[in-house]
């Protein structure tokens, strides 16, 4: 059953995001569900008419009086800012965006960052600034071990792409996973083994009570001397002060950081001035309306027909 031929869902959908374009999302959703009313929060006169909420970091109290809410759709992959809130209506399922196009975009960023470290590009950038012909013999990809923490929708895709590039890839997850060509490890008891071997560590875990500051000073020190860190998940997964000091002391060779404990990263943070750190402002991957709208529509239809939505967030485990 395609969305357009199914019985239209009742009620209206409210959209909230401070960093996404309402009109673009409205158009994309209406192409899937022409009869569904899609409202900006300013257009909501009766909160009881709202059955679906598509939101990214809505303000406190946003869901108040939405007594007929049937589904909350997180407008992104990471749900840490949503699941911990105390103002969520009870019993309403939460889903998130799981979109192959979003995984592809993330894998592109991760590939760029890993190749940059693997090919010593930060070293050549510094040499160029000094007009120095600083030959450094390239390492073969198979000699470089990449650890990928988190093998979910985004991590598994990135790990497979890295494996295709010829790196020795070691993935780590909570439950056992199988990815062709990737050495898969699972459970806390294997984390330190993965850290000890990772020349380049890619962090792709959700932020939960279990993963908050998972990479503390002691665990960061387990990484081989000169290792690179790529964090595209959430800043609070890593002790940022310890990481900064280890980068200054040279135990960590370099880092590519898309996420930080406090965003925007404060102007006086030492990371800004460090030659061995590349900073991007939390954009490794984003929700893409044209591709995500279809799965959002499918989930709305499923819920309107009494079925559970796909990709439901488990509040108890936090992701
Ligand atoms: P998923 O929920 O699909 O996957 C999470 C992975 O982490 C799973 O493999 C899971 O294990 C593993 N995991 C969770 N908790 C633990 C734990 N305690 N110990 C070991 N492994 C654990 O997430 P996604 O891949 O979709 O996204 C990952 C994160 O990326 C998001 O939560 C978000 O924070 C971030 N993100 C960042 C973006 C950016 O632009 N920088 C954009 C989008 C997302 P298991 O397989 O056993 O469940």
mmCIF file of C-alpha atoms and ligand atoms in Angstrom:
data_model
loop_
_atom_site.group_PDB
_atom_site.id
_atom_site.type_symbol
_atom_site.label_atom_id
_atom_site.label_comp_id
_atom_site.label_asym_id
_atom_site.label_seq_id
_atom_site.Cartn_x
_atom_site.Cartn_y
_atom_site.Cartn_z
ATOM 1 C CA UNK A 1 0.000 0.000 0.000
ATOM 2 C CA UNK A 2 1.503 3.350 -1.008
ATOM 3 C CA UNK A 3 0.790 6.416 1.140
ATOM 4 C CA UNK A 4 -1.309 8.114 -1.535
ATOM 5 C CA UNK A 5 -3.688 5.154 -1.983
ATOM 6 C CA UNK A 6 -4.162 4.471 1.746
ATOM 7 C CA UNK A 7 -7.025 5.861 3.849
ATOM 8 C CA UNK A 8 -5.923 9.371 4.830
ATOM 9 C CA UNK A 9 -4.950 9.774 8.495
ATOM 10 C CA UNK A 10 -7.186 11.869 10.698
ATOM 11 C CA UNK A 11 -6.095 14.957 12.612
ATOM 12 C CA UNK A 12 -3.292 17.385 11.814
ATOM 13 C CA UNK A 13 0.499 17.371 12.017
ATOM 14 C CA UNK A 14 2.447 20.138 13.727
ATOM 15 C CA UNK A 15 6.025 20.876 12.660
ATOM 16 C CA UNK A 16 8.697 22.502 14.797
ATOM 17 C CA UNK A 17 12.375 23.072 14.055
ATOM 18 C CA UNK A 18 14.464 26.194 14.489
ATOM 19 C CA UNK A 19 16.934 25.029 11.841
ATOM 20 C CA UNK A 20 14.796 23.385 9.150
ATOM 21 C CA UNK A 21 12.567 25.045 6.554
ATOM 22 C CA UNK A 22 8.871 24.486 7.315
ATOM 23 C CA UNK A 23 7.720 25.153 3.731
ATOM 24 C CA UNK A 24 10.170 22.601 2.280
ATOM 25 C CA UNK A 25 9.084 19.912 4.752
ATOM 26 C CA UNK A 26 5.420 20.751 4.251
ATOM 27 C CA UNK A 27 5.779 20.324 0.472
ATOM 28 C CA UNK A 28 7.640 17.030 0.850
ATOM 29 C CA UNK A 29 5.062 15.631 3.287
ATOM 30 C CA UNK A 30 2.092 16.819 1.272
ATOM 31 C CA UNK A 31 3.438 14.973 -1.767
ATOM 32 C CA UNK A 32 3.100 11.808 0.350
ATOM 33 C CA UNK A 33 -0.057 12.620 2.328
ATOM 34 C CA UNK A 34 -2.038 15.220 0.334
ATOM 35 C CA UNK A 35 -4.995 15.172 2.734
ATOM 36 C CA UNK A 36 -3.071 15.616 5.966
ATOM 37 C CA UNK A 37 -3.146 19.106 7.426
ATOM 38 C CA UNK A 38 0.421 20.225 8.141
ATOM 39 C CA UNK A 39 0.680 23.179 10.504
ATOM 40 C CA UNK A 40 3.314 25.585 11.731
ATOM 41 C CA UNK A 41 2.966 26.061 15.534
ATOM 42 C CA UNK A 42 1.579 29.597 14.915
ATOM 43 C CA UNK A 43 -1.292 28.018 12.963
ATOM 44 C CA UNK A 44 -2.373 25.681 15.780
ATOM 45 C CA UNK A 45 -5.579 27.052 17.287
ATOM 46 C CA UNK A 46 -6.820 23.824 18.854
ATOM 47 C CA UNK A 47 -3.981 21.606 20.220
ATOM 48 C CA UNK A 48 -6.471 18.730 20.526
ATOM 49 C CA UNK A 49 -6.590 18.521 16.711
ATOM 50 C CA UNK A 50 -2.892 17.614 16.587
ATOM 51 C CA UNK A 51 -2.384 13.880 16.110
ATOM 52 C CA UNK A 52 1.228 13.937 14.867
ATOM 53 C CA UNK A 53 4.233 16.080 15.777
ATOM 54 C CA UNK A 54 7.357 16.302 13.591
ATOM 55 C CA UNK A 55 9.856 18.102 15.792
ATOM 56 C CA UNK A 56 13.495 18.996 16.384
ATOM 57 C CA UNK A 57 14.182 20.384 19.863
ATOM 58 C CA UNK A 58 10.758 21.923 20.506
ATOM 59 C CA UNK A 59 10.532 24.387 23.420
ATOM 60 C CA UNK A 60 9.508 23.213 26.912
ATOM 61 C CA UNK A 61 5.783 22.665 27.221
ATOM 62 C CA UNK A 62 5.373 22.255 23.445
ATOM 63 C CA UNK A 63 3.149 19.183 23.741
ATOM 64 C CA UNK A 64 0.892 20.614 26.471
ATOM 65 C CA UNK A 65 -2.793 20.223 25.679
ATOM 66 C CA UNK A 66 -2.074 18.006 22.645
ATOM 67 C CA UNK A 67 -4.324 15.448 24.277
ATOM 68 C CA UNK A 68 -4.894 13.479 21.054
ATOM 69 C CA UNK A 69 -1.253 13.151 20.085
ATOM 70 C CA UNK A 70 -0.583 9.707 18.593
ATOM 71 C CA UNK A 71 3.002 9.933 17.348
ATOM 72 C CA UNK A 72 6.091 12.100 17.907
ATOM 73 C CA UNK A 73 8.575 12.013 15.037
ATOM 74 C CA UNK A 74 12.056 13.271 15.882
ATOM 75 C CA UNK A 75 13.338 15.303 12.934
ATOM 76 C CA UNK A 76 16.767 13.694 13.016
ATOM 77 C CA UNK A 77 18.568 10.491 14.001
ATOM 78 C CA UNK A 78 19.719 11.428 17.516
ATOM 79 C CA UNK A 79 16.961 11.440 20.115
ATOM 80 C CA UNK A 80 18.963 12.397 23.223
ATOM 81 C CA UNK A 81 17.434 15.883 23.411
ATOM 82 C CA UNK A 82 13.923 14.391 23.253
ATOM 83 C CA UNK A 83 13.876 11.220 25.347
ATOM 84 C CA UNK A 84 15.194 12.828 28.519
ATOM 85 C CA UNK A 85 12.480 15.522 28.673
ATOM 86 C CA UNK A 86 10.041 15.620 31.539
ATOM 87 C CA UNK A 87 7.225 17.225 29.491
ATOM 88 C CA UNK A 88 6.588 14.361 27.077
ATOM 89 C CA UNK A 89 3.012 13.078 26.931
ATOM 90 C CA UNK A 90 2.928 9.570 28.382
ATOM 91 C CA UNK A 91 2.260 6.589 26.162
ATOM 92 C CA UNK A 92 2.876 8.394 22.868
ATOM 93 C CA UNK A 93 5.420 6.500 20.730
ATOM 94 C CA UNK A 94 8.512 8.343 19.510
ATOM 95 C CA UNK A 95 10.184 7.537 16.202
ATOM 96 C CA UNK A 96 13.200 9.036 14.506
ATOM 97 C CA UNK A 97 14.544 9.403 10.999
ATOM 98 C CA UNK A 98 16.352 6.345 9.681
ATOM 99 C CA UNK A 99 17.057 7.161 6.060
ATOM 100 C CA UNK A 100 19.636 5.543 3.739
ATOM 101 C CA UNK A 101 20.334 8.980 2.210
ATOM 102 C CA UNK A 102 21.164 10.334 5.666
ATOM 103 C CA UNK A 103 23.450 7.340 6.285
ATOM 104 C CA UNK A 104 25.123 7.960 2.930
ATOM 105 C CA UNK A 105 25.727 11.613 3.773
ATOM 106 C CA UNK A 106 27.201 10.650 7.146
ATOM 107 C CA UNK A 107 29.393 7.961 5.584
ATOM 108 C CA UNK A 108 30.723 10.601 3.179
ATOM 109 C CA UNK A 109 31.786 12.820 6.062
ATOM 110 C CA UNK A 110 33.344 9.919 7.976
ATOM 111 C CA UNK A 111 35.191 8.730 4.883
ATOM 112 C CA UNK A 112 36.536 12.238 4.279
ATOM 113 C CA UNK A 113 37.696 12.561 7.891
ATOM 114 C CA UNK A 114 39.292 9.095 8.072
ATOM 115 C CA UNK A 115 41.056 9.486 4.720
ATOM 116 C CA UNK A 116 42.294 12.911 5.805
ATOM 117 C CA UNK A 117 43.933 11.385 8.874
ATOM 118 C CA UNK A 118 45.050 8.208 7.075
ATOM 119 C CA UNK A 119 46.775 10.257 4.336
ATOM 120 C CA UNK A 120 48.375 12.655 6.879
ATOM 121 C CA UNK A 121 46.668 15.649 5.257
ATOM 122 C CA UNK A 122 46.879 17.814 8.455
ATOM 123 C CA UNK A 123 50.684 17.284 8.373
ATOM 124 C CA UNK A 124 50.853 18.418 4.717
ATOM 125 C CA UNK A 125 48.588 21.408 5.396
ATOM 126 C CA UNK A 126 50.981 22.578 8.092
ATOM 127 C CA UNK A 127 54.008 21.937 5.834
ATOM 128 C CA UNK A 128 52.379 23.939 3.043
ATOM 129 C CA UNK A 129 51.911 26.930 5.344
ATOM 130 C CA UNK A 130 55.697 26.806 5.911
ATOM 131 C CA UNK A 131 56.393 26.212 2.176
ATOM 132 C CA UNK A 132 58.087 22.930 3.061
ATOM 133 C CA UNK A 133 58.279 19.932 0.697
ATOM 134 C CA UNK A 134 57.721 17.525 3.573
ATOM 135 C CA UNK A 135 57.628 14.060 1.983
ATOM 136 C CA UNK A 136 56.075 11.454 4.226
ATOM 137 C CA UNK A 137 55.629 8.005 2.712
ATOM 138 C CA UNK A 138 51.937 7.019 2.613
ATOM 139 C CA UNK A 139 50.740 4.058 4.631
ATOM 140 C CA UNK A 140 48.663 1.398 2.859
ATOM 141 C CA UNK A 141 45.008 1.414 4.045
ATOM 142 C CA UNK A 142 45.332 -2.207 5.239
ATOM 143 C CA UNK A 143 48.017 -1.078 7.707
ATOM 144 C CA UNK A 144 45.595 1.353 9.352
ATOM 145 C CA UNK A 145 43.115 0.127 11.924
ATOM 146 C CA UNK A 146 39.902 2.093 12.261
ATOM 147 C CA UNK A 147 37.609 1.617 15.260
ATOM 148 C CA UNK A 148 33.943 2.525 14.764
ATOM 149 C CA UNK A 149 31.989 2.840 18.010
ATOM 150 C CA UNK A 150 28.285 2.346 17.212
ATOM 151 C CA UNK A 151 27.071 0.093 14.408
ATOM 152 C CA UNK A 152 23.533 1.381 13.980
ATOM 153 C CA UNK A 153 21.868 2.919 10.938
ATOM 154 C CA UNK A 154 24.744 5.380 10.516
ATOM 155 C CA UNK A 155 27.694 3.486 12.003
ATOM 156 C CA UNK A 156 27.161 0.236 10.080
ATOM 157 C CA UNK A 157 27.008 2.104 6.763
ATOM 158 C CA UNK A 158 30.165 4.084 7.535
ATOM 159 C CA UNK A 159 32.027 0.961 8.715
ATOM 160 C CA UNK A 160 31.162 -0.832 5.459
ATOM 161 C CA UNK A 161 32.368 2.153 3.390
ATOM 162 C CA UNK A 162 35.642 2.259 5.323
ATOM 163 C CA UNK A 163 36.108 -1.466 4.803
ATOM 164 C CA UNK A 164 35.611 -0.940 1.058
ATOM 165 C CA UNK A 165 38.490 1.523 1.147
ATOM 166 C CA UNK A 166 40.737 -1.258 2.411
ATOM 167 C CA UNK A 167 41.103 -0.217 6.060
ATOM 168 C CA UNK A 168 41.121 -2.826 8.814
ATOM 169 C CA UNK A 169 37.816 -1.894 10.429
ATOM 170 C CA UNK A 170 36.779 -2.873 13.957
ATOM 171 C CA UNK A 171 33.192 -2.041 14.910
ATOM 172 C CA UNK A 172 31.729 -1.975 18.385
ATOM 173 C CA UNK A 173 28.092 -2.146 19.475
ATOM 174 C CA UNK A 174 25.933 -3.166 22.412
ATOM 175 C CA UNK A 175 24.570 -6.360 20.862
ATOM 176 C CA UNK A 176 26.457 -8.594 18.379
ATOM 177 C CA UNK A 177 26.391 -7.372 14.749
ATOM 178 C CA UNK A 178 27.652 -8.857 11.502
ATOM 179 C CA UNK A 179 29.007 -6.641 8.712
ATOM 180 C CA UNK A 180 30.876 -8.257 5.814
ATOM 181 C CA UNK A 181 34.601 -7.620 6.098
ATOM 182 C CA UNK A 182 34.317 -5.732 9.410
ATOM 183 C CA UNK A 183 35.623 -7.184 12.698
ATOM 184 C CA UNK A 184 32.582 -6.764 14.926
ATOM 185 C CA UNK A 185 32.924 -6.566 18.714
ATOM 186 C CA UNK A 186 30.160 -6.071 21.262
ATOM 187 C CA UNK A 187 29.676 -5.318 24.919
ATOM 188 C CA UNK A 188 31.595 -3.306 27.503
ATOM 189 C CA UNK A 189 34.093 -6.126 28.025
ATOM 190 C CA UNK A 190 35.463 -5.632 24.475
ATOM 191 C CA UNK A 191 35.599 -1.808 24.398
ATOM 192 C CA UNK A 192 39.162 -1.512 25.684
ATOM 193 C CA UNK A 193 40.461 -4.014 23.114
ATOM 194 C CA UNK A 194 38.949 -1.904 20.333
ATOM 195 C CA UNK A 195 40.422 1.302 21.775
ATOM 196 C CA UNK A 196 43.910 -0.206 22.107
ATOM 197 C CA UNK A 197 44.068 -1.067 18.417
ATOM 198 C CA UNK A 198 42.362 1.973 16.850
ATOM 199 C CA UNK A 199 44.787 4.185 14.902
ATOM 200 C CA UNK A 200 41.696 6.186 13.998
ATOM 201 C CA UNK A 201 38.629 6.131 16.258
ATOM 202 C CA UNK A 202 35.228 7.110 14.834
ATOM 203 C CA UNK A 203 32.515 7.820 17.427
ATOM 204 C CA UNK A 204 28.996 7.048 16.163
ATOM 205 C CA UNK A 205 27.126 6.127 19.365
ATOM 206 C CA UNK A 206 23.896 7.650 20.637
ATOM 207 C CA UNK A 207 24.172 9.736 23.802
ATOM 208 C CA UNK A 208 22.494 7.823 26.638
ATOM 209 C CA UNK A 209 22.971 7.354 30.373
ATOM 210 C CA UNK A 210 25.350 4.461 29.532
ATOM 211 C CA UNK A 211 27.400 6.303 26.906
ATOM 212 C CA UNK A 212 27.681 9.728 28.567
ATOM 213 C CA UNK A 213 31.452 10.434 28.887
ATOM 214 C CA UNK A 214 32.143 6.850 27.839
ATOM 215 C CA UNK A 215 35.452 8.085 26.459
ATOM 216 C CA UNK A 216 36.966 9.445 29.644
ATOM 217 C CA UNK A 217 40.655 10.277 30.112
ATOM 218 C CA UNK A 218 41.635 6.724 31.015
ATOM 219 C CA UNK A 219 39.957 5.203 27.969
ATOM 220 C CA UNK A 220 41.290 7.897 25.622
ATOM 221 C CA UNK A 221 44.776 7.067 26.891
ATOM 222 C CA UNK A 222 44.294 3.472 25.759
ATOM 223 C CA UNK A 223 44.330 4.651 22.135
ATOM 224 C CA UNK A 224 47.723 4.163 20.456
ATOM 225 C CA UNK A 225 50.169 7.091 20.631
ATOM 226 C CA UNK A 226 49.296 9.574 17.859
ATOM 227 C CA UNK A 227 45.801 8.179 17.206
ATOM 228 C CA UNK A 228 43.163 10.346 15.529
ATOM 229 C CA UNK A 229 39.647 10.854 16.863
ATOM 230 C CA UNK A 230 36.616 11.575 14.694
ATOM 231 C CA UNK A 231 33.473 12.479 16.637
ATOM 232 C CA UNK A 232 30.291 12.813 14.595
ATOM 233 C CA UNK A 233 27.861 11.647 17.283
ATOM 234 C CA UNK A 234 27.533 13.847 20.387
ATOM 235 C CA UNK A 235 30.123 15.914 22.253
ATOM 236 C CA UNK A 236 29.206 14.574 25.698
ATOM 237 C CA UNK A 237 30.296 11.048 24.716
ATOM 238 C CA UNK A 238 33.877 12.254 25.244
ATOM 239 C CA UNK A 239 35.507 14.058 28.175
ATOM 240 C CA UNK A 240 36.287 17.134 26.086
ATOM 241 C CA UNK A 241 38.802 18.613 28.548
ATOM 242 C CA UNK A 242 40.777 15.367 28.681
ATOM 243 C CA UNK A 243 40.670 15.036 24.888
ATOM 244 C CA UNK A 244 41.928 18.618 24.474
ATOM 245 C CA UNK A 245 44.829 17.994 26.842
ATOM 246 C CA UNK A 246 45.749 14.715 25.147
ATOM 247 C CA UNK A 247 45.718 16.520 21.785
ATOM 248 C CA UNK A 248 47.964 19.249 23.224
ATOM 249 C CA UNK A 249 50.349 16.691 24.718
ATOM 250 C CA UNK A 250 50.521 14.664 21.489
ATOM 251 C CA UNK A 251 49.114 11.419 22.842
ATOM 252 C CA UNK A 252 46.277 12.073 20.406
ATOM 253 C CA UNK A 253 47.696 13.123 17.044
ATOM 254 C CA UNK A 254 44.669 14.879 15.586
ATOM 255 C CA UNK A 255 40.905 15.150 15.690
ATOM 256 C CA UNK A 256 37.973 15.927 13.429
ATOM 257 C CA UNK A 257 35.114 17.168 15.557
ATOM 258 C CA UNK A 258 31.587 17.885 14.370
ATOM 259 C CA UNK A 259 29.970 17.862 17.823
ATOM 260 C CA UNK A 260 30.850 19.375 21.215
ATOM 261 C CA UNK A 261 29.779 19.327 24.852
ATOM 262 C CA UNK A 262 28.445 22.878 24.405
ATOM 263 C CA UNK A 263 27.224 24.029 21.009
ATOM 264 C CA UNK A 264 28.050 26.461 19.535
ATOM 265 C CA UNK A 265 31.611 25.794 20.733
ATOM 266 C CA UNK A 266 32.488 28.889 22.845
ATOM 267 C CA UNK A 267 34.838 31.343 21.081
ATOM 268 C CA UNK A 268 37.451 31.004 23.841
ATOM 269 C CA UNK A 269 37.627 27.208 23.672
ATOM 270 C CA UNK A 270 41.255 26.109 23.078
ATOM 271 C CA UNK A 271 40.138 23.610 20.417
ATOM 272 C CA UNK A 272 39.554 26.499 17.967
ATOM 273 C CA UNK A 273 43.227 27.417 17.933
ATOM 274 C CA UNK A 274 44.723 23.933 17.656
ATOM 275 C CA UNK A 275 46.476 23.111 14.381
ATOM 276 C CA UNK A 276 45.738 19.393 14.764
ATOM 277 C CA UNK A 277 41.973 19.865 15.138
ATOM 278 C CA UNK A 278 39.393 20.318 12.383
ATOM 279 C CA UNK A 279 36.079 21.753 13.562
ATOM 280 C CA UNK A 280 32.752 21.649 11.708
ATOM 281 C CA UNK A 281 29.502 23.006 13.211
ATOM 282 C CA UNK A 282 27.357 19.856 13.671
ATOM 283 C CA UNK A 283 26.419 19.100 10.090
ATOM 284 C CA UNK A 284 27.985 15.735 9.321
ATOM 285 C CA UNK A 285 24.540 14.583 8.225
ATOM 286 C CA UNK A 286 21.090 16.131 8.166
ATOM 287 C CA UNK A 287 17.528 14.947 7.575
ATOM 288 C CA UNK A 288 16.699 15.269 3.876
ATOM 289 C CA UNK A 289 13.013 16.122 3.233
ATOM 290 C CA UNK A 290 12.721 14.483 -0.196
ATOM 291 C CA UNK A 291 13.867 11.076 1.061
ATOM 292 C CA UNK A 292 12.737 11.177 4.706
ATOM 293 C CA UNK A 293 9.144 12.254 3.938
ATOM 294 C CA UNK A 294 8.206 8.814 2.617
ATOM 295 C CA UNK A 295 9.121 6.961 5.804
ATOM 296 C CA UNK A 296 7.506 9.649 7.949
ATOM 297 C CA UNK A 297 4.303 9.227 5.912
ATOM 298 C CA UNK A 298 4.477 5.441 6.242
ATOM 299 C CA UNK A 299 4.768 5.746 10.002
ATOM 300 C CA UNK A 300 1.852 8.181 10.201
ATOM 301 C CA UNK A 301 -0.266 5.749 8.191
ATOM 302 C CA UNK A 302 0.813 2.807 10.313
ATOM 303 C CA UNK A 303 -0.152 4.600 13.523
ATOM 304 C CA UNK A 304 -3.434 5.847 12.056
ATOM 305 C CA UNK A 305 -4.239 2.208 11.214
ATOM 306 C CA UNK A 306 -3.396 1.011 14.726
ATOM 307 C CA UNK A 307 0.003 -0.494 13.877
ATOM 308 C CA UNK A 308 3.231 0.277 15.748
ATOM 309 C CA UNK A 309 5.556 2.702 13.916
ATOM 310 C CA UNK A 310 8.887 1.613 12.467
ATOM 311 C CA UNK A 311 12.114 2.748 14.189
ATOM 312 C CA UNK A 312 10.445 3.321 17.525
ATOM 313 C CA UNK A 313 12.725 4.769 20.182
ATOM 314 C CA UNK A 314 13.047 2.685 23.336
ATOM 315 C CA UNK A 315 12.851 5.301 26.076
ATOM 316 C CA UNK A 316 14.293 2.924 28.703
ATOM 317 C CA UNK A 317 17.557 2.353 26.787
ATOM 318 C CA UNK A 318 17.629 5.974 25.573
ATOM 319 C CA UNK A 319 17.914 5.367 21.815
HETATM 320 P P1 LIG B 1 21.325 3.824 16.072
HETATM 321 O O1 LIG B 1 20.418 3.908 17.219
HETATM 322 O O2 LIG B 1 20.825 3.254 14.781
HETATM 323 O O3 LIG B 1 22.632 2.967 16.451
HETATM 324 C C1 LIG B 1 23.288 3.133 17.658
HETATM 325 C C2 LIG B 1 24.455 2.150 17.744
HETATM 326 O O4 LIG B 1 25.160 2.381 18.971
HETATM 327 C C3 LIG B 1 23.991 0.705 17.771
HETATM 328 O O5 LIG B 1 24.926 -0.138 17.112
HETATM 329 C C4 LIG B 1 23.986 0.404 19.277
HETATM 330 O O6 LIG B 1 24.157 -0.955 19.603
HETATM 331 C C5 LIG B 1 25.187 1.179 19.730
HETATM 332 N N1 LIG B 1 25.096 1.452 21.162
HETATM 333 C C6 LIG B 1 24.161 2.159 21.844
HETATM 334 N N2 LIG B 1 24.412 2.150 23.161
HETATM 335 C C7 LIG B 1 25.534 1.409 23.307
HETATM 336 C C8 LIG B 1 26.292 1.008 24.443
HETATM 337 N N3 LIG B 1 25.954 1.365 25.688
HETATM 338 N N4 LIG B 1 27.383 0.252 24.252
HETATM 339 C C9 LIG B 1 27.734 -0.155 22.996
HETATM 340 N N5 LIG B 1 27.064 0.189 21.869
HETATM 341 C C10 LIG B 1 25.970 0.962 22.040
HETATM 342 O O7 LIG B 1 21.916 5.297 15.837
HETATM 343 P P2 LIG B 1 22.342 5.988 14.468
HETATM 344 O O8 LIG B 1 23.398 5.157 13.839
HETATM 345 O O9 LIG B 1 21.151 6.326 13.654
HETATM 346 O O10 LIG B 1 22.936 7.374 15.005
HETATM 347 C C11 LIG B 1 24.015 7.424 15.906
HETATM 348 C C12 LIG B 1 24.141 8.821 16.469
HETATM 349 O O11 LIG B 1 24.677 9.728 15.497
HETATM 350 C C13 LIG B 1 22.828 9.501 16.858
HETATM 351 O O12 LIG B 1 22.372 9.045 18.105
HETATM 352 C C14 LIG B 1 23.198 10.969 16.881
HETATM 353 O O13 LIG B 1 23.610 11.344 18.162
HETATM 354 C C15 LIG B 1 24.382 11.049 15.917
HETATM 355 N N6 LIG B 1 24.083 11.877 14.747
HETATM 356 C C16 LIG B 1 24.907 12.947 14.452
HETATM 357 C C17 LIG B 1 24.682 13.717 13.341
HETATM 358 C C18 LIG B 1 25.593 14.823 12.968
HETATM 359 O O14 LIG B 1 25.304 15.566 12.032
HETATM 360 N N7 LIG B 1 26.713 15.005 13.622
HETATM 361 C C19 LIG B 1 23.543 13.453 12.443
HETATM 362 C C20 LIG B 1 22.757 12.314 12.837
HETATM 363 C C21 LIG B 1 23.031 11.567 13.952
HETATM 364 P P3 LIG B 1 23.093 -2.060 19.112
HETATM 365 O O15 LIG B 1 23.446 -2.272 17.651
HETATM 366 O O16 LIG B 1 23.382 -3.231 19.925
HETATM 367 O O17 LIG B 1 21.727 -1.460 19.315
#
